[in-house]
Coordinates of C-alpha atoms and ligand atoms in Angstrom, one line a residue:
Chain A
X163 CA 0.0 0.0 0.0
X164 CA 1.6 3.3 -1.1
X165 CA 1.9 6.0 1.5
X166 CA 0.5 9.5 0.9
X167 CA 3.6 11.1 2.5
X168 CA 6.4 9.1 1.0
X169 CA 9.2 10.4 3.2
X170 CA 10.5 6.9 3.9
X171 CA 11.6 6.4 0.2
X172 CA 13.7 9.5 -0.1
X173 CA 16.3 7.8 -2.3
X174 CA 13.7 7.3 -4.9
X175 CA 12.3 10.8 -4.9
X176 CA 13.1 12.2 -8.3
X177 CA 11.7 15.7 -7.5
X178 CA 12.2 17.1 -4.0
X179 CA 10.6 20.5 -3.2
X180 CA 11.3 21.8 0.3
X181 CA 9.9 25.0 1.9
X182 CA 9.5 26.7 -1.4
X183 CA 8.1 30.2 -1.7
X184 CA 7.7 32.5 -4.6
X185 CA 6.1 36.0 -4.9
X186 CA 5.5 38.3 -7.7
X187 CA 5.7 41.7 -6.0
X188 CA 2.8 41.7 -3.6
X189 CA 1.2 38.5 -5.0
X190 CA 2.2 35.3 -3.2
X191 CA 2.1 32.6 -5.9
X192 CA 3.6 29.8 -3.7
X193 CA 4.0 29.8 0.0
X194 CA 6.1 27.2 1.8
X195 CA 5.5 24.3 -0.6
X196 CA 6.7 20.8 0.4
X197 CA 6.3 18.0 -2.2
X198 CA 8.2 14.9 -3.1
X199 CA 7.6 13.1 -6.3
X200 CA 8.7 9.5 -6.7
X201 CA 10.4 8.1 -9.8
X202 CA 7.9 6.8 -12.2
X203 CA 5.0 8.5 -10.4
X204 CA 2.2 10.3 -12.2
X205 CA 1.3 13.3 -10.0
X206 CA -1.8 15.2 -10.8
X207 CA -2.0 18.9 -9.7
X208 CA -5.3 20.7 -9.7
X209 CA -6.9 23.7 -8.1
X210 CA -8.6 27.1 -8.8
X211 CA -7.2 29.6 -11.2
X212 CA -4.3 31.6 -9.8
X213 CA -3.6 29.0 -7.2
X214 CA 0.1 28.7 -8.3
X215 CA 0.0 25.5 -10.4
X216 CA 1.9 27.0 -13.3
X217 CA 4.3 28.7 -11.1
X218 CA 5.1 25.4 -9.3
X219 CA 5.8 23.6 -12.6
X220 CA 7.9 26.5 -13.9
X221 CA 10.0 26.5 -10.7
X222 CA 10.8 22.8 -11.3
X223 CA 12.7 23.6 -14.5
X224 CA 13.7 27.0 -13.3
X225 CA 11.7 29.1 -15.7
X226 CA 10.9 30.9 -12.5
X227 CA 13.4 31.4 -9.7
X228 CA 12.2 30.5 -6.2
X229 CA 12.6 33.1 -3.5
X230 CA 13.4 30.7 -0.8
X231 CA 13.5 26.9 -0.2
X232 CA 15.2 24.1 -2.1
X233 CA 14.4 22.1 -5.2
X234 CA 16.3 19.0 -6.1
X235 CA 15.6 17.3 -9.4
X236 CA 17.1 13.8 -9.9
X237 CA 19.8 14.5 -7.5
X238 CA 20.7 17.9 -8.9
X239 CA 20.0 20.9 -6.7
X240 CA 18.7 23.9 -8.6
X241 CA 21.0 26.8 -8.0
X242 CA 21.7 30.0 -10.0
X243 CA 24.6 28.3 -11.7
X244 CA 24.0 28.1 -15.4
X245 CA 25.3 24.6 -15.8
X246 CA 23.0 23.0 -13.2
X247 CA 20.0 24.8 -14.8
X248 CA 20.8 23.5 -18.2
X249 CA 21.6 20.1 -16.8
X250 CA 18.2 20.0 -15.1
X251 CA 16.3 21.3 -18.1
X252 CA 17.8 18.6 -20.3
X253 CA 16.2 16.0 -17.9
X254 CA 12.9 17.7 -17.7
X255 CA 10.5 18.0 -20.7
X256 CA 7.8 20.7 -20.6
X257 CA 4.5 20.9 -22.4
X258 CA 2.7 24.2 -22.5
X259 CA -1.0 25.1 -22.7
X260 CA -0.4 27.1 -25.9
X261 CA 2.1 24.5 -27.4
X262 CA 4.7 27.1 -28.3
X263 CA 5.9 25.2 -31.4
X264 CA 8.5 27.1 -33.4
X265 CA 6.4 28.5 -36.3
X266 CA 9.4 29.1 -38.6
X267 CA 10.4 25.4 -38.5
X268 CA 8.7 22.4 -40.0
X269 CA 7.4 19.8 -37.7
X270 CA 10.4 17.5 -38.2
X271 CA 12.8 20.4 -37.5
X272 CA 10.8 21.4 -34.4
X273 CA 11.7 18.0 -33.0
X274 CA 15.2 17.6 -34.3
X275 CA 16.6 21.1 -33.5
X276 CA 17.3 20.7 -29.7
X277 CA 18.5 17.1 -30.2
X278 CA 21.2 18.4 -32.5
X279 CA 22.2 21.6 -30.7
X280 CA 21.8 20.5 -27.1
X281 CA 22.4 16.7 -27.3
X282 CA 24.8 16.9 -30.2
X283 CA 23.1 14.2 -32.2
X284 CA 23.8 13.9 -35.9
X285 CA 21.1 15.0 -38.4
X286 CA 20.3 11.3 -39.3
X287 CA 20.0 10.2 -35.7
X288 CA 17.9 13.1 -34.7
X289 CA 15.6 12.6 -37.7
X290 CA 15.3 8.9 -36.9
X291 CA 14.3 9.7 -33.3
X292 CA 11.8 12.4 -34.5
X293 CA 10.1 10.2 -37.1
X294 CA 9.7 7.4 -34.5
X295 CA 8.2 9.9 -32.0
X296 CA 5.8 11.3 -34.7
X297 CA 4.7 7.7 -35.3
X298 CA 4.2 7.2 -31.6
X299 CA 2.0 10.3 -31.2
X300 CA 0.0 9.2 -34.3
X301 CA 0.9 11.8 -36.9
X302 CA 3.8 10.4 -39.0
X303 CA 2.5 12.1 -42.1
X304 CA 2.9 15.6 -40.7
X305 CA 6.7 15.6 -40.6
X306 CA 7.1 18.0 -43.5
X307 CA 4.5 20.7 -42.8
X308 CA 4.7 23.9 -40.8
X309 CA 3.0 24.1 -37.4
X310 CA 0.3 26.5 -38.7
X311 CA -1.1 23.7 -40.9
X312 CA -1.9 21.5 -37.9
X313 CA -5.0 21.3 -35.8
X314 CA -4.6 22.2 -32.1
X315 CA -4.5 18.6 -31.0
X316 CA -1.9 17.8 -33.6
X317 CA 0.2 20.8 -32.4
X318 CA 0.1 19.6 -28.9
X319 CA 1.1 16.1 -29.9
X320 CA 4.1 17.5 -31.8
X321 CA 5.0 19.6 -28.7
X322 CA 5.0 16.3 -26.7
X323 CA 7.1 14.6 -29.3
X324 CA 9.5 17.6 -29.2
X325 CA 9.9 17.3 -25.5
X326 CA 10.3 13.5 -25.6
X327 CA 13.0 13.7 -28.2
X328 CA 15.4 14.9 -25.5
X329 CA 14.8 11.6 -23.5
X330 CA 13.7 13.4 -20.4
X331 CA 13.2 11.5 -17.2
X332 CA 10.5 13.8 -16.1
X333 CA 7.6 15.4 -18.1
X334 CA 5.8 18.5 -16.9
X335 CA 2.4 19.3 -18.4
X336 CA 0.8 22.7 -17.9
X337 CA -2.9 22.4 -18.8
X338 CA -2.0 20.6 -22.0
X339 CA -5.6 20.3 -23.2
X340 CA -7.1 23.6 -21.9
X341 CA -6.6 25.4 -25.3
X342 CA -8.1 22.6 -27.3
X343 CA -11.5 22.1 -28.8
X344 CA -13.5 19.3 -27.1
X345 CA -13.1 16.8 -29.9
X346 CA -9.3 17.1 -29.8
X347 CA -8.8 16.6 -26.1
X348 CA -8.9 12.8 -26.1
X349 CA -6.2 12.4 -28.8
X350 CA -3.8 14.3 -26.6
X351 CA -4.9 12.5 -23.4
X352 CA -4.4 9.2 -25.1
X353 CA -0.7 10.0 -25.8
X354 CA -0.3 11.1 -22.2
X355 CA -1.9 7.8 -21.0
X356 CA 0.5 5.9 -23.1
X357 CA 3.4 7.7 -21.5
X358 CA 2.1 7.1 -18.0
X359 CA 2.0 3.4 -18.7
X360 CA 5.6 3.5 -19.8
X361 CA 6.7 4.6 -16.4
X362 CA 8.1 8.1 -17.1
X363 CA 7.7 10.5 -14.2
X364 CA 4.9 12.9 -15.0
X365 CA 3.7 16.1 -13.2
X366 CA 0.4 17.1 -14.8
X367 CA -1.5 20.3 -14.2
X368 CA -5.0 19.8 -15.6
X369 CA -8.7 19.9 -15.1
X370 CA -9.2 16.5 -16.8
X371 CA -10.4 14.4 -13.9
X372 CA -10.9 11.5 -16.2
X373 CA -7.2 11.4 -16.9
X374 CA -6.5 11.7 -13.2
X375 CA -8.7 8.7 -12.4
X376 CA -7.2 6.6 -15.2
X377 CA -3.5 7.4 -14.7
X378 CA -2.6 9.5 -11.6
X379 CA -0.9 7.8 -8.6
X380 CA -1.4 10.8 -6.4
X381 CA -3.3 14.1 -6.6
X382 CA -2.4 17.5 -5.2
X383 CA -4.9 20.2 -4.5
X384 CA -3.2 23.5 -4.7
X385 CA -5.0 26.7 -3.8
X386 CA -3.8 30.2 -3.0
X387 CA -0.2 29.1 -3.2
X388 CA -0.6 26.3 -0.6
X389 CA -1.0 22.6 -0.8
X390 CA -4.4 22.1 0.7
X391 CA -4.5 18.3 0.3
X392 CA -2.4 15.6 -1.2
X393 CA -3.4 12.0 -1.5
X394 CA -3.7 8.7 -3.4
X395 CA -6.0 9.3 -6.3
X396 CA -8.8 7.0 -5.3
X397 CA -8.8 8.2 -1.7
X398 CA -8.8 11.8 -2.6
X399 CA -11.6 11.3 -5.1
X400 CA -13.8 9.2 -2.8
X401 CA -13.3 10.9 0.6
X402 CA -11.3 14.1 0.5
X403 CA -10.2 15.1 4.0
X404 CA -10.5 18.9 3.5
X405 CA -13.8 20.6 3.0
X406 CA -12.2 22.9 0.4
X407 CA -11.1 19.9 -1.7
X408 CA -14.5 18.4 -1.6
X409 CA -16.1 21.6 -2.6
X410 CA -13.8 22.1 -5.5
X411 CA -14.2 18.5 -6.7
X412 CA -18.0 18.7 -6.4
X413 CA -17.9 21.9 -8.5
X414 CA -15.7 20.4 -11.2
X415 CA -17.4 17.0 -11.4
X416 CA -20.9 18.3 -11.8
Chain B
X100 CA -29.4 43.0 -52.4
X101 CA -27.9 43.8 -55.7
X102 CA -28.8 47.4 -55.3
X103 CA -27.0 47.8 -52.0
X104 CA -23.8 46.3 -53.4
X105 CA -24.0 48.7 -56.3
X106 CA -24.2 51.7 -53.9
X107 CA -21.5 50.4 -51.7
X108 CA -19.2 49.7 -54.6
X109 CA -19.3 53.4 -55.6
X110 CA -18.9 54.9 -52.2
X111 CA -15.1 54.8 -51.8
X112 CA -14.7 57.1 -54.8
X113 CA -17.2 59.7 -53.4
X114 CA -17.5 60.9 -57.0
X115 CA -20.3 58.7 -58.6
X116 CA -19.7 60.1 -62.1
X117 CA -16.1 58.9 -62.2
X118 CA -17.2 55.4 -61.5
X119 CA -14.5 52.8 -61.6
X120 CA -11.9 55.4 -62.6
X121 CA -11.8 56.4 -58.9
X122 CA -10.1 53.2 -58.2
X123 CA -7.1 53.9 -60.5
X124 CA -3.9 54.7 -58.6
X125 CA -3.8 58.3 -60.0
X126 CA -0.6 59.2 -58.2
X127 CA 1.3 56.6 -60.3
X128 CA -0.2 58.1 -63.4
X129 CA 1.1 61.6 -62.4
X130 CA 4.5 60.2 -61.6
X131 CA 4.6 58.4 -65.0
X132 CA 3.6 61.6 -66.8
X133 CA 6.2 63.7 -65.0
X134 CA 8.9 61.0 -65.5
X135 CA 8.0 60.8 -69.2
X136 CA 8.2 64.6 -69.5
X137 CA 11.6 64.6 -67.8
X138 CA 13.0 61.9 -70.1
X139 CA 11.6 63.9 -73.0
X140 CA 13.3 67.0 -71.8
X141 CA 16.6 65.3 -71.2
X142 CA 16.6 63.8 -74.7
X143 CA 15.4 67.0 -76.6
X144 CA 16.6 69.9 -74.5
X145 CA 20.3 70.6 -74.2
X146 CA 20.1 72.4 -70.8
X147 CA 18.3 69.4 -69.3
X148 CA 20.7 67.1 -71.0
X149 CA 23.7 68.9 -69.6
X150 CA 22.2 68.9 -66.1
X151 CA 21.6 65.2 -66.4
X152 CA 25.0 64.3 -67.8
X153 CA 26.7 66.3 -65.0
X154 CA 24.5 65.2 -62.2
X155 CA 24.4 61.5 -62.9
X156 CA 28.0 61.1 -61.8
X157 CA 26.7 61.7 -58.2
X158 CA 24.6 58.5 -58.2
X159 CA 27.7 56.4 -57.6
X160 CA 28.7 58.2 -54.4
X161 CA 25.1 58.3 -53.2
X162 CA 24.9 54.6 -53.6
X163 CA 28.3 53.9 -52.0
X164 CA 27.5 56.1 -49.1
X165 CA 24.1 54.6 -48.5
X166 CA 25.0 50.9 -48.9
X167 CA 28.2 51.1 -46.9
X168 CA 26.7 53.1 -44.0
X169 CA 23.6 51.0 -43.9
X170 CA 25.4 47.7 -43.9
X171 CA 27.6 48.7 -41.0
X172 CA 24.6 50.3 -39.2
X173 CA 22.8 47.0 -39.4
X174 CA 25.6 45.3 -37.5
X175 CA 25.8 48.0 -34.9
X176 CA 22.0 48.1 -34.7
X177 CA 21.7 44.4 -34.0
X178 CA 24.3 44.6 -31.3
X179 CA 22.8 47.6 -29.7
X180 CA 19.3 46.2 -30.1
X181 CA 20.3 43.0 -28.3
X182 CA 22.2 45.1 -25.8
X183 CA 19.1 47.0 -24.9
X184 CA 17.4 43.7 -24.0
X185 CA 20.4 42.3 -22.3
X186 CA 20.3 41.3 -18.6
X187 CA 23.8 42.6 -18.3
X188 CA 23.5 46.0 -16.8
X189 CA 26.6 47.4 -18.5
X190 CA 25.6 46.4 -22.0
X191 CA 22.1 47.5 -21.4
X192 CA 23.0 50.9 -20.2
X193 CA 25.6 51.5 -22.9
X194 CA 23.2 50.6 -25.6
X195 CA 20.4 52.8 -24.1
X196 CA 22.8 55.7 -23.9
X197 CA 24.0 55.3 -27.5
X198 CA 20.5 54.9 -28.9
X199 CA 18.9 57.7 -26.9
X200 CA 21.7 60.3 -27.3
X201 CA 22.2 59.7 -31.0
X202 CA 18.5 59.7 -31.9
X203 CA 18.2 63.0 -30.2
X204 CA 20.8 64.9 -32.3
X205 CA 20.1 66.0 -35.9
X206 CA 22.1 63.9 -38.5
X207 CA 23.5 67.1 -40.0
X208 CA 25.0 68.1 -36.6
X209 CA 26.4 64.6 -36.2
X210 CA 28.1 64.9 -39.7
X211 CA 29.8 68.1 -38.7
X212 CA 30.7 66.7 -35.3
X213 CA 32.3 63.5 -36.7
X214 CA 34.1 65.3 -39.5
X215 CA 35.5 68.2 -37.5
X216 CA 35.6 67.2 -33.9
X217 CA 35.8 63.5 -33.5
X218 CA 38.2 62.8 -36.4
X219 CA 40.8 65.4 -35.4
X220 CA 40.6 64.3 -31.7
X221 CA 41.0 60.6 -32.7
X222 CA 43.9 61.4 -35.0
X223 CA 45.7 63.4 -32.4
X224 CA 45.3 60.5 -29.9
X225 CA 46.7 58.1 -32.5
X226 CA 49.6 60.5 -33.2
X227 CA 50.4 60.7 -29.5
X228 CA 50.1 56.9 -29.1
X229 CA 52.4 56.4 -32.1
X230 CA 54.9 58.9 -30.7
X231 CA 55.1 56.9 -27.4
X232 CA 55.2 53.6 -29.2
X233 CA 58.2 54.7 -31.2
X234 CA 60.2 54.7 -28.0
X235 CA 59.6 51.0 -27.6
X236 CA 61.8 49.2 -30.1
X237 CA 59.5 46.3 -31.0
X238 CA 56.6 48.7 -31.8
X239 CA 58.7 51.4 -33.5
X240 CA 57.5 50.6 -37.0
X241 CA 53.8 50.8 -36.1
X242 CA 54.4 53.7 -33.9
X243 CA 56.1 55.6 -36.7
X244 CA 53.2 54.9 -39.0
X245 CA 50.6 56.0 -36.5
X246 CA 52.4 59.2 -35.6
X247 CA 52.6 60.2 -39.3
X248 CA 48.8 60.0 -39.9
X249 CA 47.5 63.4 -40.8
X250 CA 44.0 64.6 -40.3
X251 CA 43.9 65.6 -44.0
X252 CA 44.5 61.9 -44.9
X253 CA 41.1 60.9 -43.6
X254 CA 38.9 61.3 -46.6
X255 CA 35.6 63.2 -46.1
X256 CA 33.8 60.1 -47.6
X257 CA 35.0 58.0 -44.6
X258 CA 33.9 60.7 -42.1
X259 CA 30.5 60.8 -43.7
X260 CA 30.2 57.0 -43.7
X261 CA 31.2 57.0 -40.0
X262 CA 28.6 59.7 -39.1
X263 CA 25.7 58.1 -41.1
X264 CA 26.6 54.7 -39.7
X265 CA 26.5 56.0 -36.1
X266 CA 23.2 57.8 -36.7
X267 CA 21.5 54.9 -38.4
X268 CA 22.9 52.3 -36.0
X269 CA 20.7 53.9 -33.4
X270 CA 17.6 53.7 -35.5
X271 CA 18.2 50.1 -36.5
X272 CA 18.8 49.2 -32.8
X273 CA 15.2 50.2 -32.1
X274 CA 13.9 48.3 -35.1
X275 CA 15.7 45.1 -33.9
X276 CA 14.7 45.6 -30.3
X277 CA 11.0 45.9 -31.3
X278 CA 11.3 42.9 -33.6
X279 CA 12.8 40.7 -30.9
X280 CA 10.2 41.9 -28.4
X281 CA 7.4 41.1 -30.8
X282 CA 8.2 37.4 -30.6
X283 CA 6.1 35.7 -27.9
X284 CA 7.8 35.0 -24.5
X285 CA 6.7 31.4 -24.8
X286 CA 9.1 30.9 -27.7
X287 CA 12.1 31.6 -25.5
X288 CA 10.7 29.5 -22.7
X289 CA 10.0 26.6 -25.0
X290 CA 13.5 26.8 -26.3
X291 CA 15.0 27.1 -22.8
X292 CA 12.9 24.2 -21.5
X293 CA 14.5 22.0 -24.2
X294 CA 17.9 22.8 -22.7
X295 CA 19.0 25.4 -25.2
X296 CA 21.2 28.2 -23.8
X297 CA 20.0 31.8 -24.1
X298 CA 22.4 32.3 -27.0
X299 CA 21.2 29.2 -28.8
X300 CA 17.6 30.2 -28.3
X301 CA 18.3 33.6 -29.8
X302 CA 20.2 32.2 -32.7
X303 CA 17.8 29.3 -33.7
X304 CA 14.4 30.5 -32.5
X305 CA 14.1 34.2 -31.8
X306 CA 16.2 35.9 -34.4
X307 CA 15.0 33.9 -37.4
X308 CA 11.5 34.9 -36.5
X309 CA 12.4 38.5 -35.7
X310 CA 14.1 38.9 -39.1
X311 CA 10.8 38.4 -40.8
X312 CA 9.3 41.1 -38.6
X313 CA 12.1 43.6 -39.1
X314 CA 12.7 43.2 -42.9
X315 CA 10.0 45.7 -44.1
X316 CA 11.0 48.4 -41.6
X317 CA 14.7 47.9 -42.4
X318 CA 13.8 48.3 -46.1
X319 CA 12.0 51.5 -45.3
X320 CA 15.0 52.7 -43.3
X321 CA 17.3 52.0 -46.2
X322 CA 15.1 54.3 -48.3
X323 CA 15.5 57.0 -45.6
X324 CA 19.2 56.4 -45.6
X325 CA 19.3 57.0 -49.3
X326 CA 17.7 60.3 -48.9
X327 CA 19.7 61.3 -45.8
X328 CA 22.9 60.6 -47.6
X329 CA 22.2 63.9 -49.3
X330 CA 23.2 65.5 -46.1
X331 CA 26.8 64.4 -46.8
X332 CA 26.8 67.2 -49.4
X333 CA 27.8 69.6 -46.6
X334 CA 31.1 67.7 -46.5
X335 CA 31.6 68.4 -50.2
X336 CA 31.3 64.7 -51.1
X337 CA 30.4 64.5 -54.8
X338 CA 27.1 62.7 -54.3
X339 CA 23.9 63.6 -56.1
X340 CA 22.8 66.6 -54.1
X341 CA 26.2 68.1 -54.1
X342 CA 26.8 67.6 -57.8
X343 CA 23.4 69.1 -58.6
X344 CA 24.3 72.1 -56.5
X345 CA 27.6 72.4 -58.3
X346 CA 25.8 72.4 -61.7
X347 CA 23.3 75.0 -60.5
X348 CA 26.1 77.3 -59.3
X349 CA 28.0 76.9 -62.5
X350 CA 25.1 77.3 -65.0
X351 CA 22.5 79.3 -63.0
X352 CA 20.0 76.7 -64.3
X353 CA 18.2 76.0 -61.0
X354 CA 15.1 74.4 -62.4
X355 CA 17.0 71.9 -64.6
X356 CA 19.7 71.1 -61.9
X357 CA 17.4 70.6 -59.0
X358 CA 14.7 68.9 -61.2
X359 CA 17.2 66.3 -62.3
X360 CA 18.4 65.7 -58.8
X361 CA 14.9 65.2 -57.5
X362 CA 13.9 62.9 -60.3
X363 CA 17.1 60.7 -59.8
X364 CA 16.3 60.4 -56.1
X365 CA 12.7 59.5 -57.0
X366 CA 13.8 56.8 -59.4
X367 CA 15.9 55.2 -56.6
X368 CA 13.4 55.6 -53.8
X369 CA 10.3 54.6 -55.7
X370 CA 11.8 51.4 -57.1
X371 CA 13.1 50.5 -53.7
X372 CA 9.7 51.1 -52.0
X373 CA 8.1 49.0 -54.7
X374 CA 10.5 46.1 -53.7
X375 CA 9.8 46.7 -50.0
X376 CA 6.0 46.4 -50.7
X377 CA 6.5 43.2 -52.5
X378 CA 8.6 41.8 -49.7
X379 CA 6.0 42.8 -47.2
X380 CA 3.3 40.9 -49.2
X381 CA 5.4 37.8 -49.5
X382 CA 6.3 37.7 -45.8
X383 CA 2.7 38.2 -44.9
X384 CA 1.8 35.1 -46.9
X385 CA 4.6 33.1 -45.3
X386 CA 3.1 33.6 -41.9
Ligands
ATP263 N1 5.1 36.5 -14.3 C1 4.2 36.9 -13.4 N2 4.2 38.2 -12.9 C2 3.3 38.6 -12.0 N3 2.4 37.8 -11.4 C3 2.4 36.5 -11.8 C4 3.3 36.0 -12.8 N4 3.0 34.7 -13.0 C5 2.0 34.4 -12.1 N5 1.7 35.4 -11.4 C6 0.6 35.4 -10.3 O1 0.9 34.4 -9.5 C7 -0.3 33.7 -9.1 C8 -0.2 32.3 -9.4 O2 -0.2 32.2 -10.9 P1 -0.2 30.8 -11.6 O3 -0.1 31.1 -13.1 O4 0.9 29.9 -11.1 O5 -1.6 30.2 -11.3 P2 -2.3 28.9 -11.9 O6 -2.7 28.0 -10.8 O7 -1.4 28.3 -13.0 O8 -3.6 29.5 -12.6 P3 -4.4 29.2 -13.9 O9 -5.2 28.0 -13.6 O10 -5.1 30.4 -14.2 O11 -3.3 28.9 -14.9 C9 -1.4 34.5 -9.8 O12 -2.0 35.4 -8.9 C10 -0.8 35.2 -10.9 O13 -1.4 36.4 -11.2
MG264 MG1 -1.6 28.1 -15.1

């Protein structure tokens, strides 16, 4: 039976967040966050808008700098030093709500560029990896088109392939389906479900409770910069301990 | 339904009796007529012909001045534009200082300044440096050469190029800055999250996109440069304006001299702006 506070398995915690706080001027986005994510875990983060979900994800790969506290990713402590930041980013793939594909590059080049300039792979090797990934996300025929010729769902699948091409140990998803039309959400969730089955560590910010039920090991309810509740998916769904969690779940599930 | 469309179709012209003629680009017709008349005058009238033959020698210098200055200004502009966005406080402030100060001084004053203040001061410094270096045996040769440079040796053409370059570098810095800022923040973040360094993200992601944004304004600035190169006439460089003035002073034929100068500028600027418009359209489709 997995424990909801897994402090006894420290050596297998791939992300360690300790006492982290972050403010933007007057606005407190994160206050004293403690969270440990185990290797291979799928961690689902949800909560009201402005609760700090994006900020938390962005701190994990240092797109935001924390004001205080400590973040260790796969044994590497995040500090201001450029090398450690680049080291961590290479281990962590990120998928954004608005995809952020590179519009001036074809789909294939979107996926090969970082492999070549960051990982130093040859053009042939990078292309091979990219084509295999496009196949995996179900759009092998789109290699030679520009992103603006894709549907939203296809764009997000390319963005996932682009991140996976770096062989990350961790994937961060920031509301990957929120900008999609209803009929495209499932195709992206299917790709994510596949990933979850393969055992890659995933931190997913989303409102897709169906995905959480199907794939998440634990769920984190984040509100006003604080972790209100954290628990095993089935337990948190069926009997949330905090009134606020229950209220939010009731709202979202009806 | 058909009636309303008919009415709406005529409205833009405001002159119903002209009908579809109101849609013609009349200004081009006027330009063509004036151009035709000028060519006719140059071919048939010896005063116009003389003005043209004398003045056309200035085109070469106008083009040399504009292209050289603009090319170097692009490099300076890109550096200063990146500098303004740099997180390095020294680069940022130096770039800001350069852009703000230079943009606040008329180009004609800058031309005088570079030609008659900065050049002599720089040469004097080089002379002093050379004099001191001559005392050091290994540097004696170079020192001697430096100490013999004379202010006179620095051609006015070079001084004019330096001044125009400095002036336009500041304009282009603003163009590049705006171009880079127009690229969504998410592009940089996506690149960084893939492990690219800031420099790699700039080179492979931000700049290639920014170039498309800045090409049309750069084209327009080159047209401005072509016109502003006429200011170099104050340094007696034999570019179009200066040569036209010489012809006028010599022959007292103001109408012909200045008419030819104006038309030659128009030929250059209008053809360039035609190219810029085409480029704009092509880039718009590419998006
Ligand atoms: N770059 C920023 N500058 C200023 N304030 C910011 C910035 N980023 C986030 N914030 C603020 O920090 C708080 C947390 O924002 P965050 O984006 O992390 O919330 P979120 O949970 O992701 O919300 P949403 O569901 O709307 O995406 C909000 O009040 C937000 O306005
Ligand atoms: Mg968010």
